[in-house]
CSV table of C-alpha atoms in Angstrom, one decimal:
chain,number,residue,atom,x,y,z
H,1,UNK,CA,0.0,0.0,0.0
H,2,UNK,CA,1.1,3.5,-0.8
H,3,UNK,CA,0.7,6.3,0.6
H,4,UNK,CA,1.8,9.9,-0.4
H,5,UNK,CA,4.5,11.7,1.5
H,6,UNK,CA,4.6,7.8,3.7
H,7,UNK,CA,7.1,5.4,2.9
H,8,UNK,CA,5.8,2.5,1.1
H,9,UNK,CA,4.4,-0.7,2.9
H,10,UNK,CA,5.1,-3.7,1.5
H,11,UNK,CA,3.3,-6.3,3.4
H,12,UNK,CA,-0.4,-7.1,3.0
H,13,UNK,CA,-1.2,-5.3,6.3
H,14,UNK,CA,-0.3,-2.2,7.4
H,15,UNK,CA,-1.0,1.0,9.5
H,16,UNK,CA,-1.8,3.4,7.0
H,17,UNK,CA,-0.9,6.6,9.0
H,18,UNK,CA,2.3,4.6,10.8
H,19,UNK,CA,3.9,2.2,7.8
H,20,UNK,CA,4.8,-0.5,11.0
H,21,UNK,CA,4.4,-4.5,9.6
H,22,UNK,CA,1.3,-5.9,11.6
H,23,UNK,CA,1.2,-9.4,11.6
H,24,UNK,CA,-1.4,-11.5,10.0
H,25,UNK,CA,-4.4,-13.1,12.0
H,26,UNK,CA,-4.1,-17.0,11.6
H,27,UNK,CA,-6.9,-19.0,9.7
H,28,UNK,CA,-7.0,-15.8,7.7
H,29,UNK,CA,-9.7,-16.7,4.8
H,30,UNK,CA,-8.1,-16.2,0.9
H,31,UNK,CA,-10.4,-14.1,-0.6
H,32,UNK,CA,-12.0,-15.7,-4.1
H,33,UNK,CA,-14.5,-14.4,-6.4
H,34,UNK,CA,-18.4,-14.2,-5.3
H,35,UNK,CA,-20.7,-16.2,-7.3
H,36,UNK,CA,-24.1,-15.1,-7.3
H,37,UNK,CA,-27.2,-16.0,-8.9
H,38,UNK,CA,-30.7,-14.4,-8.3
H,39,UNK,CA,-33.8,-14.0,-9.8
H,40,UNK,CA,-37.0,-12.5,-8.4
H,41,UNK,CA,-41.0,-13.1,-10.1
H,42,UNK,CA,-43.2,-10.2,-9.6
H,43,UNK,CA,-46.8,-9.4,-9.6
H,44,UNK,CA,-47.8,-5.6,-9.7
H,45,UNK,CA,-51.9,-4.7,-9.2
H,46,UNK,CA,-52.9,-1.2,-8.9
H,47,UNK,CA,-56.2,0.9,-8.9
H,48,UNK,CA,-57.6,4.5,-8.5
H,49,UNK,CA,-61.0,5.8,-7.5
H,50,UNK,CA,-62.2,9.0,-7.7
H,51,UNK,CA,-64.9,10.0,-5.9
H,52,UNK,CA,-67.2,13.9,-6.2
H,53,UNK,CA,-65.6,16.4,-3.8
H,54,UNK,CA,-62.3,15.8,-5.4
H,55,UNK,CA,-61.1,12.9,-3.3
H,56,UNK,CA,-58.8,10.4,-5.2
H,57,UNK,CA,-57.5,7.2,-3.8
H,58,UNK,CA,-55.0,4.6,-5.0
H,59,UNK,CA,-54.2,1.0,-3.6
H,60,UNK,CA,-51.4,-1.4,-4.4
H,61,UNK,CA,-49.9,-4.5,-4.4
H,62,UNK,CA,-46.5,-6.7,-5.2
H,63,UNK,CA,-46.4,-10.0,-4.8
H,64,UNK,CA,-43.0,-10.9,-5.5
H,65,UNK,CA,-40.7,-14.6,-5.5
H,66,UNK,CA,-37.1,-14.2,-4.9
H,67,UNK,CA,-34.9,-16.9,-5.3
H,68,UNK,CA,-30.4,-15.9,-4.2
H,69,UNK,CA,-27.9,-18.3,-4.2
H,70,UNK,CA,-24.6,-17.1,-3.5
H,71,UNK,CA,-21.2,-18.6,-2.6
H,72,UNK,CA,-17.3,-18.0,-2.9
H,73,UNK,CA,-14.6,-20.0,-4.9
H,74,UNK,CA,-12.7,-20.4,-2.6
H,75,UNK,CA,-15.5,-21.8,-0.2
H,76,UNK,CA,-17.1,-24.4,0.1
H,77,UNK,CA,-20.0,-23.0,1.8
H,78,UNK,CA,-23.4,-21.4,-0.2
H,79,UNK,CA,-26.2,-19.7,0.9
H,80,UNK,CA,-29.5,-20.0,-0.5
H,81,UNK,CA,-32.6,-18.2,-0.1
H,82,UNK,CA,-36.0,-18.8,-1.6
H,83,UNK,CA,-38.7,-17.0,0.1
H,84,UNK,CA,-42.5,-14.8,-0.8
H,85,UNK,CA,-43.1,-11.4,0.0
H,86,UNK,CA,-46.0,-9.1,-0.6
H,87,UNK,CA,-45.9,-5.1,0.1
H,88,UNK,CA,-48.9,-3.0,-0.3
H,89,UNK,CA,-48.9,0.9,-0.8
H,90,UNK,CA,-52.2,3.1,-0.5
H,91,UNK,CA,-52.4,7.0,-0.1
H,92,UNK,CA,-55.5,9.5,-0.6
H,93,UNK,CA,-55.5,12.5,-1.7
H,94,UNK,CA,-57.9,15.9,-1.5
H,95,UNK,CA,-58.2,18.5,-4.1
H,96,UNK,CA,-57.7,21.5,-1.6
H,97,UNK,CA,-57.8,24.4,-4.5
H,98,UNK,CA,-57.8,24.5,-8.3
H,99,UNK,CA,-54.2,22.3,-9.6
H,100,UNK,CA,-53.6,21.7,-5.9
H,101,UNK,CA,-54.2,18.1,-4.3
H,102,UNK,CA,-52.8,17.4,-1.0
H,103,UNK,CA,-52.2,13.3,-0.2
H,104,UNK,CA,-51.4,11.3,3.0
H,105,UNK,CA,-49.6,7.7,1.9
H,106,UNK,CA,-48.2,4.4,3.5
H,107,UNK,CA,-46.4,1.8,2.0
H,108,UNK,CA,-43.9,-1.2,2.5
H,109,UNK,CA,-41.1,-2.1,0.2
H,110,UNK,CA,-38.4,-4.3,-0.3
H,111,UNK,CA,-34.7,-4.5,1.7
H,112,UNK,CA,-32.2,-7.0,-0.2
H,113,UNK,CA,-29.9,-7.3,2.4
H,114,UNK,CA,-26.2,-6.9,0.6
H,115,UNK,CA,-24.0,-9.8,0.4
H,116,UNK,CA,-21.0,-9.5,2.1
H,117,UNK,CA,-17.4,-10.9,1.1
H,118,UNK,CA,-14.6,-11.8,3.2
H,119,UNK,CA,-11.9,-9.7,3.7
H,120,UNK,CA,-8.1,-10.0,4.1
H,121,UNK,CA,-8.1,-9.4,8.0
H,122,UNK,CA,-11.5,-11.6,9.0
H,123,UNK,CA,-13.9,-13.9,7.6
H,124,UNK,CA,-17.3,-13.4,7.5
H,125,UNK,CA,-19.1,-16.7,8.0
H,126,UNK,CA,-21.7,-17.6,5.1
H,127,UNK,CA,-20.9,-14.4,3.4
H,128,UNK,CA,-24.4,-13.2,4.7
H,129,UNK,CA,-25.7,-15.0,1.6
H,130,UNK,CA,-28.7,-16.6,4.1
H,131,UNK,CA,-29.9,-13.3,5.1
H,132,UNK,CA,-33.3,-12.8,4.0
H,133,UNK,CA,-35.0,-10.2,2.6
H,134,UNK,CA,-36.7,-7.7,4.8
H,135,UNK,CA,-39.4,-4.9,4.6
H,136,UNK,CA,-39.4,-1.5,5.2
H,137,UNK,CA,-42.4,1.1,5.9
H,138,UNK,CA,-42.9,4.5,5.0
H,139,UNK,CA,-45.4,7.2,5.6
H,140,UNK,CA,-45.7,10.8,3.5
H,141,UNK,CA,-47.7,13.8,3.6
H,142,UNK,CA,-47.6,16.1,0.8
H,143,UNK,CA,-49.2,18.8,-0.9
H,144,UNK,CA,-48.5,19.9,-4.9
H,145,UNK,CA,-49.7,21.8,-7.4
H,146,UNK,CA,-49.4,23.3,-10.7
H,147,UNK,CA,-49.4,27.2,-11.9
H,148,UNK,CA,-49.2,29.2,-14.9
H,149,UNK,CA,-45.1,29.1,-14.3
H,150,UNK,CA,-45.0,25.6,-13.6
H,151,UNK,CA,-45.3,22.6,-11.0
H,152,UNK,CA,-44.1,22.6,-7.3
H,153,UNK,CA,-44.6,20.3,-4.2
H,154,UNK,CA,-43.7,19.9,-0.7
H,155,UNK,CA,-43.5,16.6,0.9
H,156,UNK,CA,-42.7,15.1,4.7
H,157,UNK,CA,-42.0,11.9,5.4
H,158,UNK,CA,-40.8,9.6,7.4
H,159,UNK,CA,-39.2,5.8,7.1
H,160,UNK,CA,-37.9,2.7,8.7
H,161,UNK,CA,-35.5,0.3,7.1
H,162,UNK,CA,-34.1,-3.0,8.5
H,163,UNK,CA,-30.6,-3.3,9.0
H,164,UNK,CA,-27.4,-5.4,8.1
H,165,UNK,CA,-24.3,-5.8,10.4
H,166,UNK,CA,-21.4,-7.9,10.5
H,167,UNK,CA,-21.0,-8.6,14.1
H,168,UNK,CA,-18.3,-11.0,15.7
H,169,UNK,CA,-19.1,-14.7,15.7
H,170,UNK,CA,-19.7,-16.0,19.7
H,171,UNK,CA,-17.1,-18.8,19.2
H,172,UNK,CA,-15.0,-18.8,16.0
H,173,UNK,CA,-11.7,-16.3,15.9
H,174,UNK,CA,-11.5,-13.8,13.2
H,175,UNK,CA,-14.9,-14.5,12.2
H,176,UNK,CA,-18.2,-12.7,11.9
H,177,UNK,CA,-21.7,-13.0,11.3
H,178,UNK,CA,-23.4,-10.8,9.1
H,179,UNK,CA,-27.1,-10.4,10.4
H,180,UNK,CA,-29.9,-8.5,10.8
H,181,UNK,CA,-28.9,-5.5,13.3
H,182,UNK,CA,-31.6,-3.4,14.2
H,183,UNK,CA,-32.7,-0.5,11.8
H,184,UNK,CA,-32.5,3.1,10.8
H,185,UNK,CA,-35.5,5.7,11.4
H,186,UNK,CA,-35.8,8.7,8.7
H,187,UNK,CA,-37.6,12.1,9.4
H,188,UNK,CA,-37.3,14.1,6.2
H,189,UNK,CA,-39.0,17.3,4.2
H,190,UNK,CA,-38.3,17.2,0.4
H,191,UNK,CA,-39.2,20.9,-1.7
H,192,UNK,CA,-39.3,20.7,-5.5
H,193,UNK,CA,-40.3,23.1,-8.6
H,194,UNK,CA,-40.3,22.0,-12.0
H,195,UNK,CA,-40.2,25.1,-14.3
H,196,UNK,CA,-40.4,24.9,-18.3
H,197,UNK,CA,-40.4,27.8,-21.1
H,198,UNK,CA,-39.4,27.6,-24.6
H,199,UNK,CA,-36.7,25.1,-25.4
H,200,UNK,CA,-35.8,25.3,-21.8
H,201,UNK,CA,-36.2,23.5,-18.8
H,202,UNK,CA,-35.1,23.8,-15.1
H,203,UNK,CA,-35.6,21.2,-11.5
H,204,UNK,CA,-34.6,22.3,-8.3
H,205,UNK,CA,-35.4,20.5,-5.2
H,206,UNK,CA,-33.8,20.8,-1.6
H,207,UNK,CA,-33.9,17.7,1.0
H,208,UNK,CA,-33.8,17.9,4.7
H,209,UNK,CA,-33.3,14.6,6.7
H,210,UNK,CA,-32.4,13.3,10.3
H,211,UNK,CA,-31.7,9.7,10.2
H,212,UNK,CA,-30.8,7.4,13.1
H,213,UNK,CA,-29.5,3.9,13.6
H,214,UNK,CA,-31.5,2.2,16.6
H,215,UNK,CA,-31.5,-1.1,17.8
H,216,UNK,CA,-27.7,-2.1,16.7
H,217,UNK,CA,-26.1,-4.7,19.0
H,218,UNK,CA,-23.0,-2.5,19.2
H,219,UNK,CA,-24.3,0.5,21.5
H,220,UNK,CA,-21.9,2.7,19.9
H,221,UNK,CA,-24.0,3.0,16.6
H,222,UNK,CA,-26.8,3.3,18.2
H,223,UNK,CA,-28.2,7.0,17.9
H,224,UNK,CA,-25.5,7.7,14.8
H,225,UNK,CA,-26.5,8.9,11.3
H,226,UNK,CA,-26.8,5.5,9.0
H,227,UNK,CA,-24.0,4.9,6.6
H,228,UNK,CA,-23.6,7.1,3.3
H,229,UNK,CA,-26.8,9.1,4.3
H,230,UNK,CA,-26.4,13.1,3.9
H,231,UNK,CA,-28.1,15.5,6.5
H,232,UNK,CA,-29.2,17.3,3.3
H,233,UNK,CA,-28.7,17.4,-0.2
H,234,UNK,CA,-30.0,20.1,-3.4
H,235,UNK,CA,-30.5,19.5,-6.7
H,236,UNK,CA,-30.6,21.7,-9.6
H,237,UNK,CA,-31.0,20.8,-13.1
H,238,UNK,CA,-30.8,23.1,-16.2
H,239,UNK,CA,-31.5,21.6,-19.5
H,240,UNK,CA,-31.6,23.1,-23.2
H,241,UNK,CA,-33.5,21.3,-26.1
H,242,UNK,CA,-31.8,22.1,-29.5
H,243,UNK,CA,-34.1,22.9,-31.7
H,244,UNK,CA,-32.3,22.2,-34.7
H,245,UNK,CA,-31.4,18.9,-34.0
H,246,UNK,CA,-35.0,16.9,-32.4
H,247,UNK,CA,-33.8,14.8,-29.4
H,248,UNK,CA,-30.3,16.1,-28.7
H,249,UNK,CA,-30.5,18.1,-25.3
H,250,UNK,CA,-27.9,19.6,-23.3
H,251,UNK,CA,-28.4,19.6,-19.5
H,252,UNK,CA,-26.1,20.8,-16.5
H,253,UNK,CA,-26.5,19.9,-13.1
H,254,UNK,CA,-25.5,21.2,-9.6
H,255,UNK,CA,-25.2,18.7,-7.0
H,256,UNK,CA,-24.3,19.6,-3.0
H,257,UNK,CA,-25.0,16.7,-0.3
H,258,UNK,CA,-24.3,17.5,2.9
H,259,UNK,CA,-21.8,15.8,5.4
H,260,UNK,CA,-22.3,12.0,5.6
H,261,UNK,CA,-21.3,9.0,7.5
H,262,UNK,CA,-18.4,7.0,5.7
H,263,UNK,CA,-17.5,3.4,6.5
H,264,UNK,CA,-13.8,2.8,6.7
């Protein structure tokens, strides 16, 4: 491993900020490529009803199969995982003025847990390939509209996903388990406008969002932002339709996520 303005480490395992040789765990796994197959059937149903006094409602449903099989070449062992799962969605909504409908939703979806590899220092027992899959639930409140200018909404919501952890094995040295490990609660506003005139478009939209782990068997997580989630984030989009060339546009974008929780 090297390291600029660091001498260079030539052993497998090192101290990246202090170049010293650290000695290699016994039973240290070899790491091999992951095979992985999976394949998922799906049923999608869907309805809306409209009713006088501009009241609207939709109802869902997805039934879905998922079939995972995963192991390493180096291992012996495979995980499988065959299993059903169905996750409804409904939400109503309310005409409150003219182009303006405000909505309260619920829904469940579906958490693949990731599949996790061995690494050079530990090995992760199973690979987390027997980790089924999981639901999470969400509610929103929203209200949008549409003017002469164009189309805006406001939306608050909040979510809970399962988690995935490796956590150390009970018995076996330098191994882990990954399993389920609690779950992550999101509180969150979203703000959007969607503006077009001539052969020009522009989307802006601006995300607010506290999210906590809870319910982690390591108490140090506990009550920390979830992994690779920013505190908030804006978007805005600018595009340009050439009109004399149909279908060729040119579009810019302006990105800023606020800080996040990195996994090292």
């Amino acid at each position: 491993v090297a390291v600029t303005g660091v001498q260079t480490c030539a052993l497998p395992i090192c101290n990246l900020y202090q170049p010293q040789a650290v000695p290699a765990p016994s039973g240290v796994a070899t790491l091999g490529q992951e095979r992985q197959r999976e394949r998922s059937t799906e049923l999608y149903l869907k309805d809306h009803a409209q009713w006088a006094g501009g009241w609207h409602a939709w109802l869902g449903l997805r039934a879905m199969q998922l079939k995972r099989e995963q192991t390493l070449s180096t291992s012996l062992e495979t995980g499988r995982t065959d299993q059903r799962i169905t996750t409804p969605w409904l939400a109503l909504g309310h005409e409150v003025a003219a182009h303006t409908m405000a909505h309260i939703a619920w829904g469940e979806g579906v958490e693949v847990p990731p599949l996790r590899l061995s690494t050079p220092t530990a090995r992760i027992a199973d690979n987390g390939a027997n980790l089924p899959a999981s639901k999470s639930r969400q509610w929103e409140l929203g209200l949008q509209g549409e003017t002469e200018w164009g189309q805006w909404g406001l939306h608050a919501f909040a979510m809970r996903r399962p988690e995935v952890n490796v956590l150390p094995h009970p018995t076996l040295p330098y191994t882990y388990n990954a399993a389920a490990d609690g779950s992550s609660r999101y509180h969150g506003m979203v703000a959007r406008i969607h503006r077009s005139w001539q052969a020009y478009s522009l989307d802006a939209s601006w995300m607010w969002l506290d999210a906590r782990r809870e319910g982690s068997a390591i108490g140090s997580i506990n009550g920390q932002s979830p992994v690779n989630v920013p505190a908030h984030a804006v978007r805005i989009g600018q595009a340009y339709r050439w009109p004399v060339l149909q279908g060729l546009t040119a579009r810019l974008d302006l990105i800023e996520d606020g800080p996040r929780l990195v996994d090292t």
